[in-house]
Amino acid sequence: MQIELTKEQMIDLVKVVYLGNWMINGVRLQSERAGKFDEIEQAIYSQAAANGLGDMVELDSSCGEYFPTPGFEESEEIEGYKNDYDEETFWERLVDKMANRDFIAGFGEEAVKKMGERERFEKLYEFINKYEDYFEARGIDGLKAVDLDDL
């Protein structure tokens, strides 16, 4: 298969591939990586390097693989995307976990299991809204760890 891209599109493709693989494999040990995404990344990086984007990716001759350059990886744009993603997912996961915990504690696990999908969603969403409003107003200052002496 052949895809024709402008230079700007290739630049954006390298960014998307880098960020996608960072999200998928960045949290995995080397032995647990989803290799098919590493393969796609290598294919795109090799094309980028062959098409004059050596400021974004470079070949490590010792292992024969392409890697993002430090300048690309640490650029304000790429760091901004990563930070935005981390920030959003942090708050979403925190709200979801706390809302689910309080929802089950408030109604009981058996009662929650008996609820219809719509009822469960509506009641859970009340907890989600409560936490979203709370953290939107207070941010991280609204969190306090208790029982730290128990650690």
GROMACS .gro file of C-alpha atoms in nm, residues 21 23-24 26 29 32 43 53 55 57 79 86 94 96 101 112 117-118 121 130 133-134 136-137 144 146 148:
model
   27
   21ASN     CA    1   0.285   0.465   2.085
   23MET     CA    2   0.026   0.624   2.523
   24ILE     CA    3   0.013   0.252   2.442
   26GLY     CA    4   0.502   0.415   2.749
   29LEU     CA    5   0.797  -0.290   3.055
   32GLU     CA    6   0.521  -0.633   2.777
   43ALA     CA    7   0.804   0.207   0.949
   53LEU     CA    8   1.284   1.479   0.884
   55ASP     CA    9   1.534   1.673   1.311
   57VAL     CA   10   1.383   1.102   1.414
   79GLU     CA   11   0.530   1.796   2.600
   86ASP     CA   12  -0.203   1.327   3.166
   94LEU     CA   13  -0.993   1.013   4.002
   96ASP     CA   14  -1.464   0.793   3.825
  101ARG     CA   15  -1.669   0.402   4.544
  112VAL     CA   16  -2.657  -0.144   4.258
  117GLU     CA   17  -2.889   0.051   3.342
  118ARG     CA   18  -3.062   0.390   3.324
  121PHE     CA   19  -2.627   0.568   3.530
  130LYS     CA   20  -2.044   1.620   4.267
  133ASP     CA   21  -1.772   2.033   4.059
  134TYR     CA   22  -1.564   1.985   4.373
  136GLU     CA   23  -1.304   2.202   3.937
  137ALA     CA   24  -1.340   2.449   4.224
  144LYS     CA   25  -0.589   1.512   5.147
  146VAL     CA   26  -0.579   1.030   5.552
  148LEU     CA   27  -0.085   0.802   5.623
   0.00000   0.00000   0.00000
